[in-house]
Amino acid sequence: MRHSCALTMLLASSGTCLAQPGVDLYGIVDVGVRSASGLAANNAPAPPGHAAFVNSGIDNTSRWGIKGQEPLGGGVTALFRLEGGINADTGAQAKSDRLFDRLAWAGLATPYGTVAAGRQPNLLSDALVAVDPLGKRYAGINPNINVAGLSNTAFGTHAFGRQYGPSGYADNFYRLDNTVKYTADVGPWQARAAYSAGEVPGDAAAASSHGVALAYRRPGWVVSGATMHFRSRDGLPLDAWTAGAAVRAAGWQFKANIARNDAATGPGKTVAQRVLSAGVSRQAARDILVTTAWYSVRRAATGLRDDGFDRAFLFIEKMLAPRTTAYAEADYTAWRGDAAGLTAARPNDRHGTGLTLGLMQKF
């Protein structure tokens, strides 16, 4: 009861502390010690040389949240979810301007599907859940999250430099405000549709987004894809799509995905990005999972030299207890074109390597 009271006091300055059935507090705390060469703390290109960091969210993003549900009768259930990111290495919020930067929505689950309204991941993110070779690990450096899912388009000279859709941030459209999302499961099919209102007076299309996603799921395999259209506040379009598959056989799991996005960034200016990815996971023992993954990113922008990078990963995870996992991670990046760039007029290393040892605990 002390924990329940503390949470209530955190969320409200007054009121009676009562247990509420159907409401859960949950989260992940993930911290790793990392050694890197040619990469900065945020995994951007850096001059040659080694550096050490303590990073948050290597295996899985550190976060905390509250979720709840209440049956209303007739097969209808009211749902809500609030979730915020944590920088476990410093104790700070992931986004200083938002307590619940990851999720903030309420909705209804019915026999005909679920509808939710609020801040939610875009449909590209939803489609990648089952088919990303890393299983959406290491969000800060995973190209399917950053490039295919549009969480960090500010990479180098090919940055979009503006906001598309109502994300609240330039160059990051992975989660969207003002979103209404509908999800329906029919046999092996799962279909999603979403619309995000830009809320620009006099222009319903400005800063908005919409899209659809479709997945076909069988016991040993899944195919998943999505397509979305975004608009900037001044009406510039961004179109994106992703498609992938995962197959499980005899303790092995194979995943592959392709994604592309094309944005108009100004009069006569465009930026295009493509991501190819593939990976293999193997349950080496009952409590040990080994995952390898490879990503190829290519970018083109008006008036600039084409660039991109190739990145490979190795993850070894050992489950110490049902809620505690120790892991080792290694990654290698090779920059292409002018992607490595400069730091204070000093050329950055054209290759980057990283090694992380960490611990993840769930609650």
Tab-separated table of C-alpha atoms in Angstrom:
chain	number	residue	atom	x	y	z
A	1	MET	CA	0.000	0.000	0.000
A	2	ARG	CA	2.931	2.351	0.612
A	3	HIS	CA	3.869	2.079	-3.100
A	4	SER	CA	0.271	2.764	-4.132
A	5	CYS	CA	0.158	5.864	-1.946
A	6	ALA	CA	3.495	7.122	-3.234
A	7	LEU	CA	2.329	6.783	-6.831
A	8	THR	CA	-0.916	8.560	-6.060
A	9	MET	CA	0.962	11.420	-4.374
A	10	LEU	CA	3.249	11.675	-7.400
A	11	LEU	CA	0.371	11.989	-9.835
A	12	ALA	CA	-1.967	14.131	-7.759
A	13	SER	CA	-1.321	16.676	-5.044
A	14	SER	CA	-4.324	15.596	-3.010
A	15	GLY	CA	-6.904	12.859	-2.717
A	16	THR	CA	-7.481	9.607	-0.910
A	17	CYS	CA	-5.055	6.740	-1.590
A	18	LEU	CA	-7.142	3.755	-2.679
A	19	ALA	CA	-6.266	0.542	-4.482
A	20	GLN	CA	-7.772	0.467	-7.970
A	21	PRO	CA	-8.300	-2.950	-9.593
A	22	GLY	CA	-7.307	-3.145	-13.248
A	23	VAL	CA	-4.563	-0.489	-12.995
A	24	ASP	CA	-0.899	-1.519	-13.207
A	25	LEU	CA	2.414	0.274	-12.787
A	26	TYR	CA	5.136	-1.177	-15.035
A	27	GLY	CA	8.506	-0.319	-16.484
A	28	ILE	CA	12.028	-1.181	-17.632
A	29	VAL	CA	15.358	0.003	-16.237
A	30	ASP	CA	18.208	-0.786	-18.655
A	31	VAL	CA	21.756	0.485	-18.067
A	32	GLY	CA	24.943	-0.512	-19.901
A	33	VAL	CA	28.637	0.331	-19.732
A	34	ARG	CA	29.862	1.017	-23.259
A	35	SER	CA	33.241	1.376	-24.926
A	36	ALA	CA	33.254	2.901	-28.403
A	37	SER	CA	35.684	3.990	-31.093
A	38	GLY	CA	34.696	6.504	-33.766
A	39	LEU	CA	31.254	6.977	-32.183
A	40	ALA	CA	30.016	9.655	-29.780
A	41	ALA	CA	27.770	9.010	-26.783
A	42	ASN	CA	24.710	9.479	-29.034
A	43	ASN	CA	26.278	7.096	-31.615
A	44	ALA	CA	26.905	9.887	-34.126
A	45	PRO	CA	30.198	9.814	-36.100
A	46	ALA	CA	33.208	10.993	-34.051
A	47	PRO	CA	36.937	11.535	-34.624
A	48	PRO	CA	39.211	8.485	-34.239
A	49	GLY	CA	39.788	7.432	-30.651
A	50	HIS	CA	38.242	5.412	-27.851
A	51	ALA	CA	35.725	6.663	-25.286
A	52	ALA	CA	33.700	5.113	-22.449
A	53	PHE	CA	30.071	5.832	-21.608
A	54	VAL	CA	27.280	4.723	-19.316
A	55	ASN	CA	24.168	4.544	-21.496
A	56	SER	CA	20.485	3.890	-20.917
A	57	GLY	CA	18.226	1.668	-23.009
A	58	ILE	CA	20.706	-0.473	-24.942
A	59	ASP	CA	18.731	-3.725	-24.897
A	60	ASN	CA	15.345	-2.118	-24.356
A	61	THR	CA	14.397	1.500	-23.808
A	62	SER	CA	14.187	2.477	-20.131
A	63	ARG	CA	10.645	3.599	-19.339
A	64	TRP	CA	7.828	3.651	-16.828
A	65	GLY	CA	4.115	3.608	-17.327
A	66	ILE	CA	0.616	3.122	-16.009
A	67	LYS	CA	-2.012	1.088	-17.809
A	68	GLY	CA	-5.541	0.116	-16.955
A	69	GLN	CA	-8.751	-1.421	-18.159
A	70	GLU	CA	-12.341	-1.715	-16.994
A	71	PRO	CA	-15.093	-3.928	-18.475
A	72	LEU	CA	-18.164	-1.962	-19.483
A	73	GLY	CA	-20.351	-4.910	-20.435
A	74	GLY	CA	-21.450	-6.285	-23.782
A	75	GLY	CA	-17.884	-7.276	-24.680
A	76	VAL	CA	-16.663	-3.668	-24.432
A	77	THR	CA	-13.669	-2.676	-22.292
A	78	ALA	CA	-12.350	0.803	-21.556
A	79	LEU	CA	-8.546	1.089	-21.791
A	80	PHE	CA	-5.873	3.673	-21.067
A	81	ARG	CA	-2.074	3.833	-21.121
A	82	LEU	CA	0.471	6.464	-20.061
A	83	GLU	CA	4.187	5.850	-20.680
A	84	GLY	CA	7.305	7.991	-20.412
A	85	GLY	CA	10.924	7.386	-21.309
A	86	ILE	CA	13.700	7.504	-18.700
A	87	ASN	CA	17.409	8.177	-19.085
A	88	ALA	CA	18.478	5.684	-16.441
A	89	ASP	CA	22.102	6.856	-16.593
A	90	THR	CA	21.112	10.323	-15.337
A	91	GLY	CA	17.588	9.913	-13.933
A	92	ALA	CA	16.206	12.529	-16.313
A	93	GLN	CA	13.061	12.241	-18.427
A	94	ALA	CA	13.781	11.160	-21.996
A	95	LYS	CA	11.917	14.281	-23.199
A	96	SER	CA	12.178	17.231	-20.827
A	97	ASP	CA	8.982	18.813	-22.165
A	98	ARG	CA	6.750	15.729	-21.766
A	99	LEU	CA	6.167	13.448	-18.786
A	100	PHE	CA	4.543	10.793	-21.006
A	101	ASP	CA	6.449	11.205	-24.267
A	102	ARG	CA	6.003	7.601	-25.422
A	103	LEU	CA	2.289	6.911	-24.945
A	104	ALA	CA	-0.742	8.818	-23.711
A	105	TRP	CA	-4.045	7.425	-24.933
A	106	ALA	CA	-7.480	6.136	-23.967
A	107	GLY	CA	-9.708	3.828	-25.947
A	108	LEU	CA	-12.313	1.103	-26.221
A	109	ALA	CA	-11.853	-2.578	-27.057
A	110	THR	CA	-14.925	-4.093	-28.694
A	111	PRO	CA	-15.743	-7.364	-30.474
A	112	TYR	CA	-15.220	-5.422	-33.726
A	113	GLY	CA	-11.779	-4.027	-32.926
A	114	THR	CA	-10.022	-1.505	-30.726
A	115	VAL	CA	-10.044	2.250	-31.173
A	116	ALA	CA	-7.634	4.498	-29.255
A	117	ALA	CA	-7.082	8.267	-29.256
A	118	GLY	CA	-4.052	10.223	-28.045
A	119	ARG	CA	-0.257	10.114	-28.486
A	120	GLN	CA	0.691	6.792	-30.125
A	121	PRO	CA	3.450	5.204	-32.265
A	122	ASN	CA	3.073	5.609	-36.014
A	123	LEU	CA	1.970	2.623	-38.097
A	124	LEU	CA	5.491	2.059	-39.443
A	125	SER	CA	6.590	1.352	-35.878
A	126	ASP	CA	3.672	-1.029	-35.350
A	127	ALA	CA	4.510	-2.960	-38.525
A	128	LEU	CA	8.183	-3.336	-37.519
A	129	VAL	CA	7.473	-4.988	-34.162
A	130	ALA	CA	7.376	-8.536	-35.544
A	131	VAL	CA	9.957	-8.253	-38.338
A	132	ASP	CA	12.824	-6.012	-37.178
A	133	PRO	CA	15.945	-8.245	-37.040
A	134	LEU	CA	16.961	-6.811	-33.642
A	135	GLY	CA	13.451	-7.083	-32.244
A	136	LYS	CA	13.527	-3.272	-31.873
A	137	ARG	CA	16.468	-3.452	-29.466
A	138	TYR	CA	18.861	-0.518	-29.020
A	139	ALA	CA	16.529	2.243	-30.212
A	140	GLY	CA	19.295	4.850	-30.205
A	141	ILE	CA	21.256	3.157	-32.990
A	142	ASN	CA	18.811	0.718	-34.658
A	143	PRO	CA	18.261	1.926	-38.282
A	144	ASN	CA	14.775	0.432	-38.472
A	145	ILE	CA	13.723	2.646	-35.572
A	146	ASN	CA	15.691	5.738	-36.550
A	147	VAL	CA	15.360	5.730	-40.356
A	148	ALA	CA	12.534	3.342	-41.307
A	149	GLY	CA	10.400	4.303	-38.299
A	150	LEU	CA	11.353	7.994	-38.604
A	151	SER	CA	12.526	8.540	-35.017
A	152	ASN	CA	15.731	10.374	-36.038
A	153	THR	CA	15.916	11.877	-39.515
A	154	ALA	CA	18.495	14.497	-38.433
A	155	PHE	CA	21.439	12.320	-39.484
A	156	GLY	CA	24.140	14.441	-41.116
A	157	THR	CA	23.642	16.768	-44.080
A	158	HIS	CA	20.607	14.846	-45.324
A	159	ALA	CA	18.395	15.894	-42.399
A	160	PHE	CA	14.738	16.664	-43.122
A	161	GLY	CA	14.996	19.771	-40.951
A	162	ARG	CA	11.293	20.124	-40.178
A	163	GLN	CA	8.317	18.424	-38.570
A	164	TYR	CA	5.986	16.177	-40.576
A	165	GLY	CA	2.766	15.171	-38.867
A	166	PRO	CA	1.905	16.219	-35.301
A	167	SER	CA	4.887	14.646	-33.510
A	168	GLY	CA	5.870	17.783	-31.624
A	169	TYR	CA	9.505	17.539	-32.795
A	170	ALA	CA	11.466	18.321	-35.941
A	171	ASP	CA	13.125	15.261	-37.528
A	172	ASN	CA	11.275	12.800	-35.265
A	173	PHE	CA	7.877	11.434	-36.286
A	174	TYR	CA	8.005	8.005	-34.598
A	175	ARG	CA	5.183	8.921	-32.201
A	176	LEU	CA	2.338	11.248	-33.113
A	177	ASP	CA	0.015	13.461	-31.097
A	178	ASN	CA	-3.725	13.746	-31.764
A	179	THR	CA	-3.887	10.240	-33.238
A	180	VAL	CA	-6.957	8.055	-33.666
A	181	LYS	CA	-5.960	4.450	-34.370
A	182	TYR	CA	-8.214	1.481	-35.160
A	183	THR	CA	-6.971	-2.121	-34.875
A	184	ALA	CA	-8.942	-5.196	-35.959
A	185	ASP	CA	-7.975	-8.881	-35.790
A	186	VAL	CA	-9.780	-11.250	-38.152
A	187	GLY	CA	-8.396	-14.792	-38.060
A	188	PRO	CA	-4.715	-14.616	-39.014
A	189	TRP	CA	-5.084	-11.045	-40.312
A	190	GLN	CA	-4.431	-7.897	-38.323
A	191	ALA	CA	-5.372	-4.553	-39.892
A	192	ARG	CA	-4.681	-1.052	-38.606
A	193	ALA	CA	-5.682	2.406	-39.772
A	194	ALA	CA	-4.678	5.722	-38.225
A	195	TYR	CA	-5.269	9.436	-38.647
A	196	SER	CA	-3.377	12.182	-36.817
A	197	ALA	CA	-4.904	15.652	-36.798
A	198	GLY	CA	-2.547	18.540	-37.436
A	199	GLU	CA	-4.904	20.982	-35.678
A	200	VAL	CA	-3.872	23.877	-37.935
A	201	PRO	CA	-6.786	26.350	-38.204
A	202	GLY	CA	-8.087	26.626	-41.758
A	203	ASP	CA	-5.992	23.754	-43.160
A	204	ALA	CA	-7.032	20.223	-42.184
A	205	ALA	CA	-4.162	18.617	-44.123
A	206	ALA	CA	-1.310	20.682	-42.642
A	207	ALA	CA	0.838	18.830	-40.056
A	208	SER	CA	-1.419	15.772	-40.337
A	209	SER	CA	-0.767	12.127	-41.163
A	210	HIS	CA	-2.699	9.019	-42.132
A	211	GLY	CA	-1.941	5.447	-43.101
A	212	VAL	CA	-2.780	1.759	-43.004
A	213	ALA	CA	-0.956	-1.372	-41.854
A	214	LEU	CA	-1.585	-5.056	-42.472
A	215	ALA	CA	-0.082	-8.233	-41.022
A	216	TYR	CA	-0.693	-11.921	-41.758
A	217	ARG	CA	0.300	-14.182	-38.852
A	218	ARG	CA	0.723	-17.952	-38.749
A	219	PRO	CA	2.283	-20.122	-36.001
A	220	GLY	CA	5.681	-20.297	-37.740
A	221	TRP	CA	5.821	-17.072	-39.718
A	222	VAL	CA	4.479	-13.553	-40.157
A	223	VAL	CA	4.383	-10.946	-42.928
A	224	SER	CA	3.920	-7.309	-41.893
A	225	GLY	CA	3.840	-3.945	-43.656
A	226	ALA	CA	2.540	-0.383	-43.498
A	227	THR	CA	2.298	2.775	-45.579
A	228	MET	CA	1.886	6.347	-44.323
A	229	HIS	CA	1.517	9.859	-45.688
A	230	PHE	CA	2.628	12.879	-43.635
A	231	ARG	CA	2.331	16.630	-44.221
A	232	SER	CA	4.438	19.421	-42.785
A	233	ARG	CA	2.812	22.549	-41.409
A	234	ASP	CA	3.517	24.309	-44.717
A	235	GLY	CA	2.066	21.419	-46.746
A	236	LEU	CA	5.233	19.557	-47.816
A	237	PRO	CA	4.635	15.784	-48.188
A	238	LEU	CA	6.486	12.811	-46.720
A	239	ASP	CA	5.586	9.305	-47.908
A	240	ALA	CA	6.911	6.193	-46.184
A	241	TRP	CA	6.396	2.449	-46.309
A	242	THR	CA	7.843	-0.715	-44.789
A	243	ALA	CA	7.416	-4.455	-45.492
A	244	GLY	CA	9.019	-7.488	-43.883
A	245	ALA	CA	8.726	-11.096	-42.812
A	246	ALA	CA	9.810	-13.376	-39.975
A	247	VAL	CA	10.119	-17.169	-39.996
A	248	ARG	CA	10.714	-19.481	-37.028
A	249	ALA	CA	12.019	-23.031	-37.446
A	250	ALA	CA	13.747	-25.522	-35.116
A	251	GLY	CA	14.907	-22.929	-32.592
A	252	TRP	CA	16.039	-20.446	-35.265
A	253	GLN	CA	14.309	-17.215	-36.229
A	254	PHE	CA	14.987	-15.361	-39.490
A	255	LYS	CA	13.807	-11.797	-40.104
A	256	ALA	CA	14.124	-9.408	-43.050
A	257	ASN	CA	12.650	-6.023	-43.905
A	258	ILE	CA	12.785	-3.265	-46.517
A	259	ALA	CA	11.650	0.312	-45.938
A	260	ARG	CA	11.726	3.590	-47.815
A	261	ASN	CA	10.662	7.185	-47.273
A	262	ASP	CA	10.633	10.217	-49.598
A	263	ALA	CA	10.218	13.772	-48.342
A	264	ALA	CA	9.904	17.142	-50.020
A	265	THR	CA	12.021	19.414	-47.824
A	266	GLY	CA	11.657	22.690	-49.719
A	267	PRO	CA	11.003	24.137	-53.189
A	268	GLY	CA	12.583	21.675	-55.610
A	269	LYS	CA	14.341	19.802	-52.768
A	270	THR	CA	13.851	16.180	-51.723
A	271	VAL	CA	15.404	13.632	-49.376
A	272	ALA	CA	15.005	9.881	-49.925
A	273	GLN	CA	16.066	7.081	-47.568
A	274	ARG	CA	16.104	3.298	-47.979
A	275	VAL	CA	16.782	0.626	-45.345
A	276	LEU	CA	17.457	-3.057	-45.992
A	277	SER	CA	17.780	-5.330	-42.961
A	278	ALA	CA	18.187	-9.018	-42.172
A	279	GLY	CA	19.020	-11.036	-39.081
A	280	VAL	CA	19.056	-14.396	-37.330
A	281	SER	CA	18.258	-15.292	-33.712
A	282	ARG	CA	19.020	-18.583	-31.979
A	283	GLN	CA	18.067	-19.861	-28.540
A	284	ALA	CA	21.538	-21.178	-27.670
A	285	ALA	CA	20.293	-22.487	-24.323
A	286	ARG	CA	17.101	-22.278	-22.310
A	287	ASP	CA	18.224	-18.953	-20.821
A	288	ILE	CA	20.562	-17.616	-23.550
A	289	LEU	CA	19.446	-15.861	-26.747
A	290	VAL	CA	21.914	-14.897	-29.493
A	291	THR	CA	20.835	-12.339	-32.130
A	292	THR	CA	22.758	-11.087	-35.151
A	293	ALA	CA	21.545	-8.350	-37.495
A	294	TRP	CA	22.728	-6.320	-40.489
A	295	TYR	CA	21.349	-3.022	-41.806
A	296	SER	CA	22.089	-1.120	-45.018
A	297	VAL	CA	21.003	2.536	-45.154
A	298	ARG	CA	21.210	4.654	-48.308
A	299	ARG	CA	20.251	8.318	-48.559
A	300	ALA	CA	19.933	10.787	-51.415
A	301	ALA	CA	19.203	14.516	-51.240
A	302	THR	CA	18.940	17.276	-53.816
A	303	GLY	CA	22.314	18.967	-54.328
A	304	LEU	CA	24.207	16.631	-51.991
A	305	ARG	CA	26.369	13.568	-52.490
A	306	ASP	CA	24.553	10.291	-51.804
A	307	ASP	CA	25.527	8.798	-48.462
A	308	GLY	CA	24.466	6.217	-45.888
A	309	PHE	CA	26.001	3.508	-43.760
A	310	ASP	CA	26.147	-0.228	-43.113
A	311	ARG	CA	25.756	-1.471	-39.537
A	312	ALA	CA	26.061	-4.944	-37.977
A	313	PHE	CA	25.094	-6.123	-34.470
A	314	LEU	CA	25.650	-9.058	-32.145
A	315	PHE	CA	23.513	-9.394	-29.015
A	316	ILE	CA	23.942	-12.106	-26.378
A	317	GLU	CA	21.295	-12.097	-23.658
A	318	LYS	CA	21.191	-14.291	-20.558
A	319	MET	CA	18.042	-14.419	-18.470
A	320	LEU	CA	19.068	-14.357	-14.806
A	321	ALA	CA	15.492	-14.337	-13.478
A	322	PRO	CA	12.019	-13.813	-14.975
A	323	ARG	CA	12.437	-10.016	-14.812
A	324	THR	CA	16.238	-9.646	-15.008
A	325	THR	CA	18.448	-10.052	-18.097
A	326	ALA	CA	22.192	-9.530	-18.484
A	327	TYR	CA	23.482	-8.811	-21.979
A	328	ALA	CA	26.545	-8.167	-24.110
A	329	GLU	CA	26.281	-6.152	-27.332
A	330	ALA	CA	28.746	-5.409	-30.136
A	331	ASP	CA	28.195	-3.199	-33.175
A	332	TYR	CA	30.177	-2.086	-36.216
A	333	THR	CA	29.346	0.852	-38.516
A	334	ALA	CA	30.873	1.753	-41.882
A	335	TRP	CA	29.923	5.245	-43.111
A	336	ARG	CA	29.447	5.868	-46.853
A	337	GLY	CA	29.897	9.036	-48.896
A	338	ASP	CA	30.180	12.116	-46.691
A	339	ALA	CA	28.140	10.556	-43.869
A	340	ALA	CA	31.072	10.493	-41.443
A	341	GLY	CA	31.377	14.281	-41.651
A	342	LEU	CA	33.514	16.563	-39.480
A	343	THR	CA	33.750	17.473	-35.809
A	344	ALA	CA	35.244	20.941	-35.189
A	345	ALA	CA	36.858	20.800	-38.666
A	346	ARG	CA	38.443	17.439	-37.812
A	347	PRO	CA	37.462	14.459	-40.013
A	348	ASN	CA	35.469	11.812	-38.212
A	349	ASP	CA	36.448	8.170	-38.318
A	350	ARG	CA	34.881	6.389	-41.305
A	351	HIS	CA	34.260	3.341	-39.132
A	352	GLY	CA	32.701	3.026	-35.698
A	353	THR	CA	32.749	0.159	-33.224
A	354	GLY	CA	31.034	-0.346	-29.899
A	355	LEU	CA	30.923	-2.920	-27.105
A	356	THR	CA	28.382	-2.826	-24.271
A	357	LEU	CA	27.814	-4.876	-21.119
A	358	GLY	CA	24.529	-4.217	-19.405
A	359	LEU	CA	21.671	-5.240	-17.180
A	360	MET	CA	17.934	-4.904	-17.834
A	361	GLN	CA	15.287	-5.227	-15.149
A	362	LYS	CA	11.538	-5.149	-15.669
A	363	PHE	CA	8.869	-4.361	-13.134
